[in-house]
Every structure is written in C-alpha cells, then in structure tokens.
PDB file of C-alpha atoms in Angstrom:
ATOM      1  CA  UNK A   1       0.000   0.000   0.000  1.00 89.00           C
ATOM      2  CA  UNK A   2       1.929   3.332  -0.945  1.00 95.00           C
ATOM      3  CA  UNK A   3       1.396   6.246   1.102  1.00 97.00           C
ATOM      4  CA  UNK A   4       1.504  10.194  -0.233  1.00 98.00           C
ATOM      5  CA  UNK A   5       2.674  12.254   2.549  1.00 98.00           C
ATOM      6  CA  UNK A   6       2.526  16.120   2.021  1.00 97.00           C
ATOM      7  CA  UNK A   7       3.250  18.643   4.459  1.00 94.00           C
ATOM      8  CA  UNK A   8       1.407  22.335   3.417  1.00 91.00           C
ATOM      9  CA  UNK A   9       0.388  25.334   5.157  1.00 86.00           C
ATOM     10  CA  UNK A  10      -3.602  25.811   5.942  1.00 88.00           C
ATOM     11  CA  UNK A  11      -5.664  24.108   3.152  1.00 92.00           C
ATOM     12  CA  UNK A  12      -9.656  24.487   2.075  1.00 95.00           C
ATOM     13  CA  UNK A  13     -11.564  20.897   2.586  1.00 96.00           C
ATOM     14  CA  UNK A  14     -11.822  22.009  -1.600  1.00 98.00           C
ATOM     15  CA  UNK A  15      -8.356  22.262  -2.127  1.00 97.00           C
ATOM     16  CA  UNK A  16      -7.498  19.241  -0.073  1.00 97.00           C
ATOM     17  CA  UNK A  17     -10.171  16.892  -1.976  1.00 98.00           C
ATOM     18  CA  UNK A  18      -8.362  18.192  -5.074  1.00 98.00           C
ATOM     19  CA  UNK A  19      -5.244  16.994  -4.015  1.00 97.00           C
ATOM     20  CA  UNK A  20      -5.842  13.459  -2.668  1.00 98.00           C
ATOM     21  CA  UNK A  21      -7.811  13.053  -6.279  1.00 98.00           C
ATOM     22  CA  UNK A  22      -4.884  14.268  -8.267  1.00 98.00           C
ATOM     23  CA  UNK A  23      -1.685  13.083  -6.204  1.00 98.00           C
ATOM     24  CA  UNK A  24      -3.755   9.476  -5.973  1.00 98.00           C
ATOM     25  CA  UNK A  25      -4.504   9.470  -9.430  1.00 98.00           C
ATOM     26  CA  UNK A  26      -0.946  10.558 -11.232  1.00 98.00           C
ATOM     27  CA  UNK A  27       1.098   8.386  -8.910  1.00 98.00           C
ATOM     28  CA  UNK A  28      -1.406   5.515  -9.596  1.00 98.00           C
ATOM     29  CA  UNK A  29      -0.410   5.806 -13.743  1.00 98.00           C
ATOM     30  CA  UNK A  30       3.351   6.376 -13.119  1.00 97.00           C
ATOM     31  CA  UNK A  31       3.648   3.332 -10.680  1.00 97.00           C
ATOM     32  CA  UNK A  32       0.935   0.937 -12.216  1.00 97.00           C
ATOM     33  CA  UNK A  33      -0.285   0.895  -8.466  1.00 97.00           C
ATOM     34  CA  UNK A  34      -4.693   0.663  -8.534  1.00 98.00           C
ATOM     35  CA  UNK A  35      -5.783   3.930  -6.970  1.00 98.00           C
ATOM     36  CA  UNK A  36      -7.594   2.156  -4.340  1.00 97.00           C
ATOM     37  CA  UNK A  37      -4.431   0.739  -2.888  1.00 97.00           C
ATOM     38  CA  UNK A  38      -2.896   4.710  -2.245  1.00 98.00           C
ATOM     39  CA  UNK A  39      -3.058   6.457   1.121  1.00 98.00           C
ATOM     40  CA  UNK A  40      -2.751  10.262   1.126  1.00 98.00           C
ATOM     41  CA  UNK A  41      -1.241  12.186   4.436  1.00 97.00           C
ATOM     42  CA  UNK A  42      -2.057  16.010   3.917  1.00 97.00           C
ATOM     43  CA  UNK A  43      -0.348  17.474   7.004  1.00 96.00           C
ATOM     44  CA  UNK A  44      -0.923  21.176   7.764  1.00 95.00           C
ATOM     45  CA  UNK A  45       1.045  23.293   9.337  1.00 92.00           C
ATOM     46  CA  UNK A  46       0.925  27.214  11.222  1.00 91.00           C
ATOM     47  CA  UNK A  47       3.068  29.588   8.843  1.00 88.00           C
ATOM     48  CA  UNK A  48       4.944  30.097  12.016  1.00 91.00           C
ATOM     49  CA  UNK A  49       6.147  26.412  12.202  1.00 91.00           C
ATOM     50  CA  UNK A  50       7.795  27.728   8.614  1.00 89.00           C
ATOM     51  CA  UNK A  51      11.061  29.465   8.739  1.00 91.00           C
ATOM     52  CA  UNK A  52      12.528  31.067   4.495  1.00 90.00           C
ATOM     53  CA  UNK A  53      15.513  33.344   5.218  1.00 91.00           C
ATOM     54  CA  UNK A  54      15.853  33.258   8.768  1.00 95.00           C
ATOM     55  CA  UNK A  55      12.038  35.065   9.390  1.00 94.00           C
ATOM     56  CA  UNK A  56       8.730  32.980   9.998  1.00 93.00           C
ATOM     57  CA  UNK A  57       6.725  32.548   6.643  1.00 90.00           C
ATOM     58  CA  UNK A  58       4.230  34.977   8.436  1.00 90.00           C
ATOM     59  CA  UNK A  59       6.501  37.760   8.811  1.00 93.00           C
ATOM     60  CA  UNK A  60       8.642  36.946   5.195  1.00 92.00           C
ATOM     61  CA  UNK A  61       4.743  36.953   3.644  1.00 89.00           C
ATOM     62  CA  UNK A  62       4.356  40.561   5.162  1.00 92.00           C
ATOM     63  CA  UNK A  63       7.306  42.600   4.528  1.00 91.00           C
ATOM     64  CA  UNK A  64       7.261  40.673   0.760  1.00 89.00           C
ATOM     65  CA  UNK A  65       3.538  42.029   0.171  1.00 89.00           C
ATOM     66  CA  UNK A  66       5.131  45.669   1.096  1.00 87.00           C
ATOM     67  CA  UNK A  67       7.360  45.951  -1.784  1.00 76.00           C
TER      68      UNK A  67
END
C-alpha cells in the first residue's frame, strides 16, 4: 500500500479533496499501483512552524507584500 505524505500550510476541505484526487490518481499511472491501494497524508502546518531566510513565513509573507 503506498502512502503520499505532504506537508502544506492551511488548506480548504476544496483544495485538499483536489489533491488526494490528483496526487492518488498521477502516482497511480506512473507506478501501475490501482488507486484504491494509495493512502494520502495532507499534514498542515501554522506559517509560524515555517522558517525562508531566517524570518517565519508569516513575517517573510508581510514585509514581501510591502514591496
């Protein structure tokens, strides 16, 4: 049974139905795996658990929308 682990910031219930569907579905053709055999691990995190040039995500996302 192959598993699909992602790790993401916040996601919509949409957005994460779209993703099991699609990540399910294009490693089922490149593997020859049935789709019914795939788990899919969406794990969300805060944009504070995310660091990008020595700033939280959070505060790099802020001063980037300022320029």
């Amino acid at each position: 049974m192959p598993i699909i682990k992602l790790e993401a910031a916040k996601v919509t219930p949409e957005q994460k139905e779209k993703l099991i569907a699609d990540l399910t579905r294009v490693a089922s053709e490149g593997l020859g795996v049935p789709e019914e055999f795939f788990y899919v691990l969406i794990k969300e995190n805060e944009l504070d658990n995310w660091g990008v040039g020595g700033k939280t995500l959070t505060k790099f996302m802020a001063e980037r929308s300022k320029k």
